[in-house]
mmCIF file with all atom_site columns, C-alpha atoms in Angstrom:
data_model
loop_
_atom_site.group_PDB
_atom_site.id
_atom_site.type_symbol
_atom_site.label_atom_id
_atom_site.label_alt_id
_atom_site.label_comp_id
_atom_site.label_asym_id
_atom_site.label_entity_id
_atom_site.label_seq_id
_atom_site.pdbx_PDB_ins_code
_atom_site.Cartn_x
_atom_site.Cartn_y
_atom_site.Cartn_z
_atom_site.occupancy
_atom_site.B_iso_or_equiv
_atom_site.pdbx_formal_charge
_atom_site.auth_seq_id
_atom_site.auth_comp_id
_atom_site.auth_asym_id
_atom_site.auth_atom_id
_atom_site.pdbx_PDB_model_num
ATOM 1   C CA . UNK A 1 1   ? -87.652 208.070 18.563 1.00 0.00 ? 131 UNK A CA 1
ATOM 2   C CA . UNK A 1 2   ? -90.992 206.491 18.338 1.00 0.00 ? 132 UNK A CA 1
ATOM 3   C CA . UNK A 1 3   ? -92.283 203.085 19.519 1.00 0.00 ? 133 UNK A CA 1
ATOM 4   C CA . UNK A 1 4   ? -93.833 200.772 17.084 1.00 0.00 ? 134 UNK A CA 1
ATOM 5   C CA . UNK A 1 5   ? -95.527 197.675 18.147 1.00 0.00 ? 135 UNK A CA 1
ATOM 6   C CA . UNK A 1 6   ? -94.525 194.958 15.609 1.00 0.00 ? 136 UNK A CA 1
ATOM 7   C CA . UNK A 1 7   ? -97.105 192.266 16.587 1.00 0.00 ? 137 UNK A CA 1
ATOM 8   C CA . UNK A 1 8   ? -99.573 191.281 19.180 1.00 0.00 ? 138 UNK A CA 1
ATOM 9   C CA . UNK A 1 9   ? -98.267 187.777 19.817 1.00 0.00 ? 139 UNK A CA 1
ATOM 10  C CA . UNK A 1 10  ? -97.890 186.759 23.401 1.00 0.00 ? 140 UNK A CA 1
ATOM 11  C CA . UNK A 1 11  ? -94.249 186.764 24.357 1.00 0.00 ? 141 UNK A CA 1
ATOM 12  C CA . UNK A 1 12  ? -93.942 183.101 24.903 1.00 0.00 ? 142 UNK A CA 1
ATOM 13  C CA . UNK A 1 13  ? -95.866 181.918 21.826 1.00 0.00 ? 143 UNK A CA 1
ATOM 14  C CA . UNK A 1 14  ? -93.057 181.755 19.296 1.00 0.00 ? 144 UNK A CA 1
ATOM 15  C CA . UNK A 1 15  ? -90.796 179.739 21.625 1.00 0.00 ? 145 UNK A CA 1
ATOM 16  C CA . UNK A 1 16  ? -92.948 176.738 22.337 1.00 0.00 ? 146 UNK A CA 1
ATOM 17  C CA . UNK A 1 17  ? -91.871 173.154 21.531 1.00 0.00 ? 147 UNK A CA 1
ATOM 18  C CA . UNK A 1 18  ? -92.273 171.850 17.925 1.00 0.00 ? 148 UNK A CA 1
ATOM 19  C CA . UNK A 1 19  ? -89.475 173.655 15.912 1.00 0.00 ? 149 UNK A CA 1
ATOM 20  C CA . UNK A 1 20  ? -88.629 171.563 12.878 1.00 0.00 ? 150 UNK A CA 1
ATOM 21  C CA . UNK A 1 21  ? -84.930 172.543 12.471 1.00 0.00 ? 151 UNK A CA 1
ATOM 22  C CA . UNK A 1 22  ? -82.219 170.960 14.686 1.00 0.00 ? 152 UNK A CA 1
ATOM 23  C CA . UNK A 1 23  ? -80.185 173.756 16.349 1.00 0.00 ? 153 UNK A CA 1
ATOM 24  C CA . UNK A 1 24  ? -77.018 172.851 17.982 1.00 0.00 ? 154 UNK A CA 1
ATOM 25  C CA . UNK A 1 25  ? -75.035 174.646 20.655 1.00 0.00 ? 155 UNK A CA 1
ATOM 26  C CA . UNK A 1 26  ? -71.523 175.319 19.462 1.00 0.00 ? 156 UNK A CA 1
ATOM 27  C CA . UNK A 1 27  ? -68.293 175.295 21.390 1.00 0.00 ? 157 UNK A CA 1
ATOM 28  C CA . UNK A 1 28  ? -64.699 176.446 20.821 1.00 0.00 ? 158 UNK A CA 1
ATOM 29  C CA . UNK A 1 29  ? -63.983 173.386 18.606 1.00 0.00 ? 159 UNK A CA 1
ATOM 30  C CA . UNK A 1 30  ? -66.417 174.957 16.095 1.00 0.00 ? 160 UNK A CA 1
ATOM 31  C CA . UNK A 1 31  ? -64.379 178.202 15.763 1.00 0.00 ? 161 UNK A CA 1
ATOM 32  C CA . UNK A 1 32  ? -63.170 177.431 12.224 1.00 0.00 ? 162 UNK A CA 1
ATOM 33  C CA . UNK A 1 33  ? -66.763 176.543 11.096 1.00 0.00 ? 163 UNK A CA 1
ATOM 34  C CA . UNK A 1 34  ? -67.938 179.821 12.492 1.00 0.00 ? 164 UNK A CA 1
ATOM 35  C CA . UNK A 1 35  ? -65.183 181.730 10.757 1.00 0.00 ? 165 UNK A CA 1
ATOM 36  C CA . UNK A 1 36  ? -65.881 180.111 7.352  1.00 0.00 ? 166 UNK A CA 1
ATOM 37  C CA . UNK A 1 37  ? -69.585 180.955 7.884  1.00 0.00 ? 167 UNK A CA 1
ATOM 38  C CA . UNK A 1 38  ? -69.062 184.578 8.426  1.00 0.00 ? 168 UNK A CA 1
ATOM 39  C CA . UNK A 1 39  ? -66.433 184.881 5.707  1.00 0.00 ? 169 UNK A CA 1
ATOM 40  C CA . UNK A 1 40  ? -69.022 183.361 3.281  1.00 0.00 ? 170 UNK A CA 1
ATOM 41  C CA . UNK A 1 41  ? -71.280 186.405 3.757  1.00 0.00 ? 171 UNK A CA 1
ATOM 42  C CA . UNK A 1 42  ? -71.092 188.903 1.167  1.00 0.00 ? 172 UNK A CA 1
ATOM 43  C CA . UNK A 1 43  ? -70.483 192.642 1.816  1.00 0.00 ? 173 UNK A CA 1
ATOM 44  C CA . UNK A 1 44  ? -74.201 193.515 2.060  1.00 0.00 ? 174 UNK A CA 1
ATOM 45  C CA . UNK A 1 45  ? -74.858 190.573 4.466  1.00 0.00 ? 175 UNK A CA 1
ATOM 46  C CA . UNK A 1 46  ? -71.946 191.509 6.568  1.00 0.00 ? 176 UNK A CA 1
ATOM 47  C CA . UNK A 1 47  ? -73.237 195.102 6.780  1.00 0.00 ? 177 UNK A CA 1
ATOM 48  C CA . UNK A 1 48  ? -76.630 193.982 7.851  1.00 0.00 ? 178 UNK A CA 1
ATOM 49  C CA . UNK A 1 49  ? -75.248 191.490 10.363 1.00 0.00 ? 179 UNK A CA 1
ATOM 50  C CA . UNK A 1 50  ? -72.583 193.741 12.084 1.00 0.00 ? 180 UNK A CA 1
ATOM 51  C CA . UNK A 1 51  ? -74.134 197.180 11.214 1.00 0.00 ? 181 UNK A CA 1
ATOM 52  C CA . UNK A 1 52  ? -71.274 198.361 9.161  1.00 0.00 ? 182 UNK A CA 1
ATOM 53  C CA . UNK A 1 53  ? -68.867 197.312 6.366  1.00 0.00 ? 183 UNK A CA 1
ATOM 54  C CA . UNK A 1 54  ? -66.887 194.371 7.773  1.00 0.00 ? 184 UNK A CA 1
ATOM 55  C CA . UNK A 1 55  ? -63.509 193.279 6.241  1.00 0.00 ? 185 UNK A CA 1
ATOM 56  C CA . UNK A 1 56  ? -62.114 189.758 6.592  1.00 0.00 ? 186 UNK A CA 1
ATOM 57  C CA . UNK A 1 57  ? -59.564 191.071 9.398  1.00 0.00 ? 187 UNK A CA 1
ATOM 58  C CA . UNK A 1 58  ? -62.445 192.370 11.582 1.00 0.00 ? 188 UNK A CA 1
ATOM 59  C CA . UNK A 1 59  ? -64.376 188.932 11.161 1.00 0.00 ? 189 UNK A CA 1
ATOM 60  C CA . UNK A 1 60  ? -61.274 187.042 12.033 1.00 0.00 ? 190 UNK A CA 1
ATOM 61  C CA . UNK A 1 61  ? -60.653 189.223 15.227 1.00 0.00 ? 191 UNK A CA 1
ATOM 62  C CA . UNK A 1 62  ? -64.382 188.677 16.171 1.00 0.00 ? 192 UNK A CA 1
ATOM 63  C CA . UNK A 1 63  ? -64.227 184.933 15.826 1.00 0.00 ? 193 UNK A CA 1
ATOM 64  C CA . UNK A 1 64  ? -60.906 184.637 17.537 1.00 0.00 ? 194 UNK A CA 1
ATOM 65  C CA . UNK A 1 65  ? -62.235 186.471 20.608 1.00 0.00 ? 195 UNK A CA 1
ATOM 66  C CA . UNK A 1 66  ? -65.620 184.832 21.061 1.00 0.00 ? 196 UNK A CA 1
ATOM 67  C CA . UNK A 1 67  ? -65.946 183.740 24.738 1.00 0.00 ? 197 UNK A CA 1
ATOM 68  C CA . UNK A 1 68  ? -67.848 180.394 24.717 1.00 0.00 ? 198 UNK A CA 1
ATOM 69  C CA . UNK A 1 69  ? -67.704 180.501 28.622 1.00 0.00 ? 199 UNK A CA 1
ATOM 70  C CA . UNK A 1 70  ? -69.578 183.852 28.618 1.00 0.00 ? 200 UNK A CA 1
ATOM 71  C CA . UNK A 1 71  ? -71.802 183.808 25.708 1.00 0.00 ? 201 UNK A CA 1
ATOM 72  C CA . UNK A 1 72  ? -73.640 181.126 23.820 1.00 0.00 ? 202 UNK A CA 1
ATOM 73  C CA . UNK A 1 73  ? -73.479 180.272 20.131 1.00 0.00 ? 203 UNK A CA 1
ATOM 74  C CA . UNK A 1 74  ? -75.981 178.293 18.132 1.00 0.00 ? 204 UNK A CA 1
ATOM 75  C CA . UNK A 1 75  ? -75.667 176.771 14.753 1.00 0.00 ? 205 UNK A CA 1
ATOM 76  C CA . UNK A 1 76  ? -77.425 174.852 12.045 1.00 0.00 ? 206 UNK A CA 1
ATOM 77  C CA . UNK A 1 77  ? -75.468 172.433 9.690  1.00 0.00 ? 207 UNK A CA 1
ATOM 78  C CA . UNK A 1 78  ? -76.453 171.119 6.389  1.00 0.00 ? 208 UNK A CA 1
ATOM 79  C CA . UNK A 1 79  ? -75.775 167.596 5.193  1.00 0.00 ? 209 UNK A CA 1
ATOM 80  C CA . UNK A 1 80  ? -72.167 168.473 4.345  1.00 0.00 ? 210 UNK A CA 1
ATOM 81  C CA . UNK A 1 81  ? -71.731 169.853 7.901  1.00 0.00 ? 211 UNK A CA 1
ATOM 82  C CA . UNK A 1 82  ? -71.474 173.206 6.510  1.00 0.00 ? 212 UNK A CA 1
ATOM 83  C CA . UNK A 1 83  ? -72.557 175.852 9.079  1.00 0.00 ? 213 UNK A CA 1
ATOM 84  C CA . UNK A 1 84  ? -75.346 177.548 7.181  1.00 0.00 ? 214 UNK A CA 1
ATOM 85  C CA . UNK A 1 85  ? -76.925 179.510 10.221 1.00 0.00 ? 215 UNK A CA 1
ATOM 86  C CA . UNK A 1 86  ? -75.564 180.739 13.288 1.00 0.00 ? 216 UNK A CA 1
ATOM 87  C CA . UNK A 1 87  ? -76.765 182.932 16.207 1.00 0.00 ? 217 UNK A CA 1
ATOM 88  C CA . UNK A 1 88  ? -74.654 184.759 18.829 1.00 0.00 ? 218 UNK A CA 1
ATOM 89  C CA . UNK A 1 89  ? -76.412 185.162 22.230 1.00 0.00 ? 219 UNK A CA 1
ATOM 90  C CA . UNK A 1 90  ? -74.324 187.701 24.105 1.00 0.00 ? 220 UNK A CA 1
ATOM 91  C CA . UNK A 1 91  ? -75.250 188.337 27.740 1.00 0.00 ? 221 UNK A CA 1
ATOM 92  C CA . UNK A 1 92  ? -75.237 192.020 28.487 1.00 0.00 ? 222 UNK A CA 1
ATOM 93  C CA . UNK A 1 93  ? -73.653 193.407 31.722 1.00 0.00 ? 223 UNK A CA 1
ATOM 94  C CA . UNK A 1 94  ? -75.971 193.330 34.630 1.00 0.00 ? 224 UNK A CA 1
ATOM 95  C CA . UNK A 1 95  ? -77.295 196.705 35.955 1.00 0.00 ? 225 UNK A CA 1
ATOM 96  C CA . UNK A 1 96  ? -78.706 196.803 39.378 1.00 0.00 ? 226 UNK A CA 1
ATOM 97  C CA . UNK A 1 97  ? -82.544 197.417 39.240 1.00 0.00 ? 227 UNK A CA 1
ATOM 98  C CA . UNK A 1 98  ? -82.797 196.535 35.578 1.00 0.00 ? 228 UNK A CA 1
ATOM 99  C CA . UNK A 1 99  ? -84.003 193.341 34.007 1.00 0.00 ? 229 UNK A CA 1
ATOM 100 C CA . UNK A 1 100 ? -81.140 190.931 32.889 1.00 0.00 ? 230 UNK A CA 1
ATOM 101 C CA . UNK A 1 101 ? -80.811 191.008 29.120 1.00 0.00 ? 231 UNK A CA 1
ATOM 102 C CA . UNK A 1 102 ? -79.055 189.339 26.220 1.00 0.00 ? 232 UNK A CA 1
ATOM 103 C CA . UNK A 1 103 ? -78.411 190.581 22.635 1.00 0.00 ? 233 UNK A CA 1
ATOM 104 C CA . UNK A 1 104 ? -79.320 188.282 19.816 1.00 0.00 ? 234 UNK A CA 1
ATOM 105 C CA . UNK A 1 105 ? -77.391 188.360 16.418 1.00 0.00 ? 235 UNK A CA 1
ATOM 106 C CA . UNK A 1 106 ? -78.053 185.982 13.461 1.00 0.00 ? 236 UNK A CA 1
ATOM 107 C CA . UNK A 1 107 ? -76.728 185.250 10.137 1.00 0.00 ? 237 UNK A CA 1
ATOM 108 C CA . UNK A 1 108 ? -77.817 182.596 7.449  1.00 0.00 ? 238 UNK A CA 1
ATOM 109 C CA . UNK A 1 109 ? -75.965 181.824 4.215  1.00 0.00 ? 239 UNK A CA 1
ATOM 110 C CA . UNK A 1 110 ? -77.850 182.280 0.990  1.00 0.00 ? 240 UNK A CA 1
ATOM 111 C CA . UNK A 1 111 ? -78.285 178.613 0.458  1.00 0.00 ? 241 UNK A CA 1
ATOM 112 C CA . UNK A 1 112 ? -79.962 178.229 3.738  1.00 0.00 ? 242 UNK A CA 1
ATOM 113 C CA . UNK A 1 113 ? -82.525 181.007 3.523  1.00 0.00 ? 243 UNK A CA 1
ATOM 114 C CA . UNK A 1 114 ? -86.419 180.699 3.333  1.00 0.00 ? 244 UNK A CA 1
ATOM 115 C CA . UNK A 1 115 ? -86.249 177.476 5.310  1.00 0.00 ? 245 UNK A CA 1
ATOM 116 C CA . UNK A 1 116 ? -87.070 178.726 8.806  1.00 0.00 ? 246 UNK A CA 1
ATOM 117 C CA . UNK A 1 117 ? -83.499 178.816 10.025 1.00 0.00 ? 247 UNK A CA 1
ATOM 118 C CA . UNK A 1 118 ? -83.611 182.268 11.393 1.00 0.00 ? 248 UNK A CA 1
ATOM 119 C CA . UNK A 1 119 ? -86.836 181.581 13.408 1.00 0.00 ? 249 UNK A CA 1
ATOM 120 C CA . UNK A 1 120 ? -85.357 178.322 14.636 1.00 0.00 ? 250 UNK A CA 1
ATOM 121 C CA . UNK A 1 121 ? -82.294 180.128 16.005 1.00 0.00 ? 251 UNK A CA 1
ATOM 122 C CA . UNK A 1 122 ? -84.392 182.732 17.594 1.00 0.00 ? 252 UNK A CA 1
ATOM 123 C CA . UNK A 1 123 ? -86.606 180.152 19.197 1.00 0.00 ? 253 UNK A CA 1
ATOM 124 C CA . UNK A 1 124 ? -83.589 178.193 20.504 1.00 0.00 ? 254 UNK A CA 1
ATOM 125 C CA . UNK A 1 125 ? -81.967 181.382 21.848 1.00 0.00 ? 255 UNK A CA 1
ATOM 126 C CA . UNK A 1 126 ? -85.168 182.582 23.574 1.00 0.00 ? 256 UNK A CA 1
ATOM 127 C CA . UNK A 1 127 ? -85.613 179.183 25.367 1.00 0.00 ? 257 UNK A CA 1
ATOM 128 C CA . UNK A 1 128 ? -82.072 179.186 26.520 1.00 0.00 ? 258 UNK A CA 1
ATOM 129 C CA . UNK A 1 129 ? -82.382 182.747 27.588 1.00 0.00 ? 259 UNK A CA 1
ATOM 130 C CA . UNK A 1 130 ? -85.450 181.873 29.824 1.00 0.00 ? 260 UNK A CA 1
ATOM 131 C CA . UNK A 1 131 ? -83.690 178.932 31.232 1.00 0.00 ? 261 UNK A CA 1
ATOM 132 C CA . UNK A 1 132 ? -80.595 181.150 32.199 1.00 0.00 ? 262 UNK A CA 1
ATOM 133 C CA . UNK A 1 133 ? -82.839 183.826 33.830 1.00 0.00 ? 263 UNK A CA 1
ATOM 134 C CA . UNK A 1 134 ? -82.702 186.364 30.971 1.00 0.00 ? 264 UNK A CA 1
ATOM 135 C CA . UNK A 1 135 ? -85.799 188.568 31.150 1.00 0.00 ? 265 UNK A CA 1
ATOM 136 C CA . UNK A 1 136 ? -85.248 190.493 27.915 1.00 0.00 ? 266 UNK A CA 1
ATOM 137 C CA . UNK A 1 137 ? -84.058 189.545 24.635 1.00 0.00 ? 267 UNK A CA 1
ATOM 138 C CA . UNK A 1 138 ? -82.620 192.437 22.667 1.00 0.00 ? 268 UNK A CA 1
ATOM 139 C CA . UNK A 1 139 ? -81.881 192.960 18.918 1.00 0.00 ? 269 UNK A CA 1
ATOM 140 C CA . UNK A 1 140 ? -80.039 195.898 17.424 1.00 0.00 ? 270 UNK A CA 1
ATOM 141 C CA . UNK A 1 141 ? -79.907 196.187 13.600 1.00 0.00 ? 271 UNK A CA 1
ATOM 142 C CA . UNK A 1 142 ? -80.174 198.583 10.764 1.00 0.00 ? 272 UNK A CA 1
ATOM 143 C CA . UNK A 1 143 ? -83.861 199.501 10.122 1.00 0.00 ? 273 UNK A CA 1
ATOM 144 C CA . UNK A 1 144 ? -83.553 198.480 6.505  1.00 0.00 ? 274 UNK A CA 1
ATOM 145 C CA . UNK A 1 145 ? -82.512 194.953 7.545  1.00 0.00 ? 275 UNK A CA 1
ATOM 146 C CA . UNK A 1 146 ? -85.902 193.533 6.295  1.00 0.00 ? 276 UNK A CA 1
ATOM 147 C CA . UNK A 1 147 ? -85.092 189.934 7.182  1.00 0.00 ? 277 UNK A CA 1
ATOM 148 C CA . UNK A 1 148 ? -84.321 190.837 10.819 1.00 0.00 ? 278 UNK A CA 1
ATOM 149 C CA . UNK A 1 149 ? -87.365 193.041 11.131 1.00 0.00 ? 279 UNK A CA 1
ATOM 150 C CA . UNK A 1 150 ? -89.607 190.237 9.748  1.00 0.00 ? 280 UNK A CA 1
ATOM 151 C CA . UNK A 1 151 ? -87.979 187.898 12.293 1.00 0.00 ? 281 UNK A CA 1
ATOM 152 C CA . UNK A 1 152 ? -88.723 190.386 15.030 1.00 0.00 ? 282 UNK A CA 1
ATOM 153 C CA . UNK A 1 153 ? -92.313 190.757 13.840 1.00 0.00 ? 283 UNK A CA 1
ATOM 154 C CA . UNK A 1 154 ? -92.807 186.947 14.008 1.00 0.00 ? 284 UNK A CA 1
ATOM 155 C CA . UNK A 1 155 ? -91.465 186.873 17.528 1.00 0.00 ? 285 UNK A CA 1
ATOM 156 C CA . UNK A 1 156 ? -93.821 189.603 18.760 1.00 0.00 ? 286 UNK A CA 1
ATOM 157 C CA . UNK A 1 157 ? -91.081 192.054 19.509 1.00 0.00 ? 287 UNK A CA 1
ATOM 158 C CA . UNK A 1 158 ? -91.574 195.697 20.238 1.00 0.00 ? 288 UNK A CA 1
ATOM 159 C CA . UNK A 1 159 ? -89.484 197.758 17.905 1.00 0.00 ? 289 UNK A CA 1
ATOM 160 C CA . UNK A 1 160 ? -88.047 201.262 18.262 1.00 0.00 ? 290 UNK A CA 1
ATOM 161 C CA . UNK A 1 161 ? -86.625 203.223 15.274 1.00 0.00 ? 291 UNK A CA 1
ATOM 162 C CA . UNK A 1 162 ? -84.018 205.978 15.527 1.00 0.00 ? 292 UNK A CA 1
ATOM 163 C CA . UNK A 1 163 ? -81.458 207.375 13.092 1.00 0.00 ? 293 UNK A CA 1
ATOM 164 C CA . UNK A 1 164 ? -81.584 204.575 10.773 1.00 0.00 ? 294 UNK A CA 1
ATOM 165 C CA . UNK A 1 165 ? -81.301 201.859 13.517 1.00 0.00 ? 295 UNK A CA 1
ATOM 166 C CA . UNK A 1 166 ? -83.788 199.570 14.939 1.00 0.00 ? 296 UNK A CA 1
ATOM 167 C CA . UNK A 1 167 ? -83.857 198.118 18.490 1.00 0.00 ? 297 UNK A CA 1
ATOM 168 C CA . UNK A 1 168 ? -86.219 195.292 19.136 1.00 0.00 ? 298 UNK A CA 1
ATOM 169 C CA . UNK A 1 169 ? -87.081 193.826 22.531 1.00 0.00 ? 299 UNK A CA 1
ATOM 170 C CA . UNK A 1 170 ? -88.865 190.613 23.500 1.00 0.00 ? 300 UNK A CA 1
ATOM 171 C CA . UNK A 1 171 ? -89.987 190.256 27.087 1.00 0.00 ? 301 UNK A CA 1
ATOM 172 C CA . UNK A 1 172 ? -89.364 186.713 28.150 1.00 0.00 ? 302 UNK A CA 1
ATOM 173 C CA . UNK A 1 173 ? -91.382 184.612 30.612 1.00 0.00 ? 303 UNK A CA 1
ATOM 174 C CA . UNK A 1 174 ? -89.506 182.805 33.420 1.00 0.00 ? 304 UNK A CA 1
ATOM 175 C CA . UNK A 1 175 ? -88.269 179.445 32.924 1.00 0.00 ? 305 UNK A CA 1
ATOM 176 C CA . UNK A 1 176 ? -90.551 176.502 33.523 1.00 0.00 ? 306 UNK A CA 1
ATOM 177 C CA . UNK A 1 177 ? -90.216 172.718 33.620 1.00 0.00 ? 307 UNK A CA 1
ATOM 178 C CA . UNK A 1 178 ? -91.528 172.727 30.059 1.00 0.00 ? 308 UNK A CA 1
ATOM 179 C CA . UNK A 1 179 ? -88.745 175.005 28.810 1.00 0.00 ? 309 UNK A CA 1
ATOM 180 C CA . UNK A 1 180 ? -85.992 173.090 30.568 1.00 0.00 ? 310 UNK A CA 1
ATOM 181 C CA . UNK A 1 181 ? -87.252 169.808 29.060 1.00 0.00 ? 311 UNK A CA 1
ATOM 182 C CA . UNK A 1 182 ? -87.659 171.485 25.686 1.00 0.00 ? 312 UNK A CA 1
ATOM 183 C CA . UNK A 1 183 ? -84.038 172.762 25.613 1.00 0.00 ? 313 UNK A CA 1
ATOM 184 C CA . UNK A 1 184 ? -82.741 169.381 26.773 1.00 0.00 ? 314 UNK A CA 1
ATOM 185 C CA . UNK A 1 185 ? -84.725 167.559 24.087 1.00 0.00 ? 315 UNK A CA 1
ATOM 186 C CA . UNK A 1 186 ? -83.720 170.057 21.389 1.00 0.00 ? 316 UNK A CA 1
ATOM 187 C CA . UNK A 1 187 ? -80.029 169.653 22.305 1.00 0.00 ? 317 UNK A CA 1
ATOM 188 C CA . UNK A 1 188 ? -80.221 165.953 22.204 1.00 0.00 ? 318 UNK A CA 1
ATOM 189 C CA . UNK A 1 189 ? -81.960 165.999 18.990 1.00 0.00 ? 319 UNK A CA 1
ATOM 190 C CA . UNK A 1 190 ? -79.399 168.372 17.361 1.00 0.00 ? 320 UNK A CA 1
ATOM 191 C CA . UNK A 1 191 ? -76.528 166.237 18.602 1.00 0.00 ? 321 UNK A CA 1
ATOM 192 C CA . UNK A 1 192 ? -78.084 163.147 17.057 1.00 0.00 ? 322 UNK A CA 1
ATOM 193 C CA . UNK A 1 193 ? -78.693 164.955 13.741 1.00 0.00 ? 323 UNK A CA 1
ATOM 194 C CA . UNK A 1 194 ? -75.058 166.211 13.696 1.00 0.00 ? 324 UNK A CA 1
ATOM 195 C CA . UNK A 1 195 ? -73.827 162.584 14.293 1.00 0.00 ? 325 UNK A CA 1
ATOM 196 C CA . UNK A 1 196 ? -76.042 161.175 11.587 1.00 0.00 ? 326 UNK A CA 1
ATOM 197 C CA . UNK A 1 197 ? -74.764 163.929 9.018  1.00 0.00 ? 327 UNK A CA 1
ATOM 198 C CA . UNK A 1 198 ? -71.125 163.117 10.071 1.00 0.00 ? 328 UNK A CA 1
ATOM 199 C CA . UNK A 1 199 ? -71.521 159.483 9.496  1.00 0.00 ? 329 UNK A CA 1
ATOM 200 C CA . UNK A 1 200 ? -73.318 159.987 6.211  1.00 0.00 ? 330 UNK A CA 1
ATOM 201 C CA . UNK A 1 201 ? -70.469 162.313 5.122  1.00 0.00 ? 331 UNK A CA 1
ATOM 202 C CA . UNK A 1 202 ? -67.883 159.753 6.108  1.00 0.00 ? 332 UNK A CA 1
ATOM 203 C CA . UNK A 1 203 ? -69.831 157.005 4.228  1.00 0.00 ? 333 UNK A CA 1
ATOM 204 C CA . UNK A 1 204 ? -69.962 159.142 1.020  1.00 0.00 ? 334 UNK A CA 1
ATOM 205 C CA . UNK A 1 205 ? -66.210 159.896 1.231  1.00 0.00 ? 335 UNK A CA 1
ATOM 206 C CA . UNK A 1 206 ? -65.479 156.299 1.603  1.00 0.00 ? 336 UNK A CA 1
ATOM 207 C CA . UNK A 1 207 ? -67.572 155.444 -1.279 1.00 0.00 ? 337 UNK A CA 1
ATOM 208 C CA . UNK A 1 208 ? -65.894 157.926 -3.649 1.00 0.00 ? 338 UNK A CA 1
ATOM 209 C CA . UNK A 1 209 ? -62.548 156.584 -2.506 1.00 0.00 ? 339 UNK A CA 1
ATOM 210 C CA . UNK A 1 210 ? -63.653 153.080 -3.421 1.00 0.00 ? 340 UNK A CA 1
ATOM 211 C CA . UNK A 1 211 ? -64.584 154.242 -6.841 1.00 0.00 ? 341 UNK A CA 1
ATOM 212 C CA . UNK A 1 212 ? -61.227 155.919 -7.196 1.00 0.00 ? 342 UNK A CA 1
ATOM 213 C CA . UNK A 1 213 ? -62.707 159.420 -7.508 1.00 0.00 ? 343 UNK A CA 1
ATOM 214 C CA . UNK A 1 214 ? -61.873 161.046 -4.146 1.00 0.00 ? 344 UNK A CA 1
ATOM 215 C CA . UNK A 1 215 ? -62.091 164.648 -5.705 1.00 0.00 ? 345 UNK A CA 1
ATOM 216 C CA . UNK A 1 216 ? -65.834 164.234 -5.910 1.00 0.00 ? 346 UNK A CA 1
ATOM 217 C CA . UNK A 1 217 ? -66.348 163.381 -2.294 1.00 0.00 ? 347 UNK A CA 1
ATOM 218 C CA . UNK A 1 218 ? -68.142 166.135 -0.329 1.00 0.00 ? 348 UNK A CA 1
#
């Protein structure tokens, strides 16, 4: 195994305020949206996300057993309230004498790519991690996962390669009043964005019903 410094950015730099994508924290009521999101990934995307070939049954088991009281799930919704991007922030078991850590996993549907969604999800996860006393954000993926490696480089992560896998680490600064305010503002903005999209979707559905063409409603 050898170390490879992916970037020289300061650890806190990618996680400052100003992200342009509303990222919402999800709860158990979003389980169906999460399931449909992951089932919408093709075989290669599933392999890159989970590190192996992942049939529908495995995804269904994964979603069914998500623990929203233990871990944190973030999502990005499009105008039709389709979950186009999601991140799973899993808190790793605490080990005495070692830094508290969490593992970051992310997936974005094809129609949501090249729009900064992965970066926004990583930013949101990093700020939340800082505010929950996580000191190290960890990513494990296949070394040929170019999208994840690009995301890691942008975040200034240190990357280690071994046997076809890559482990990336981001050392996080402690929480500050700025990160607490940032997270609260981002969550409020994401909730407002979701409500506006929900109202727009209902208005569109009502309009198509009025026109007598409900089958065209999104």
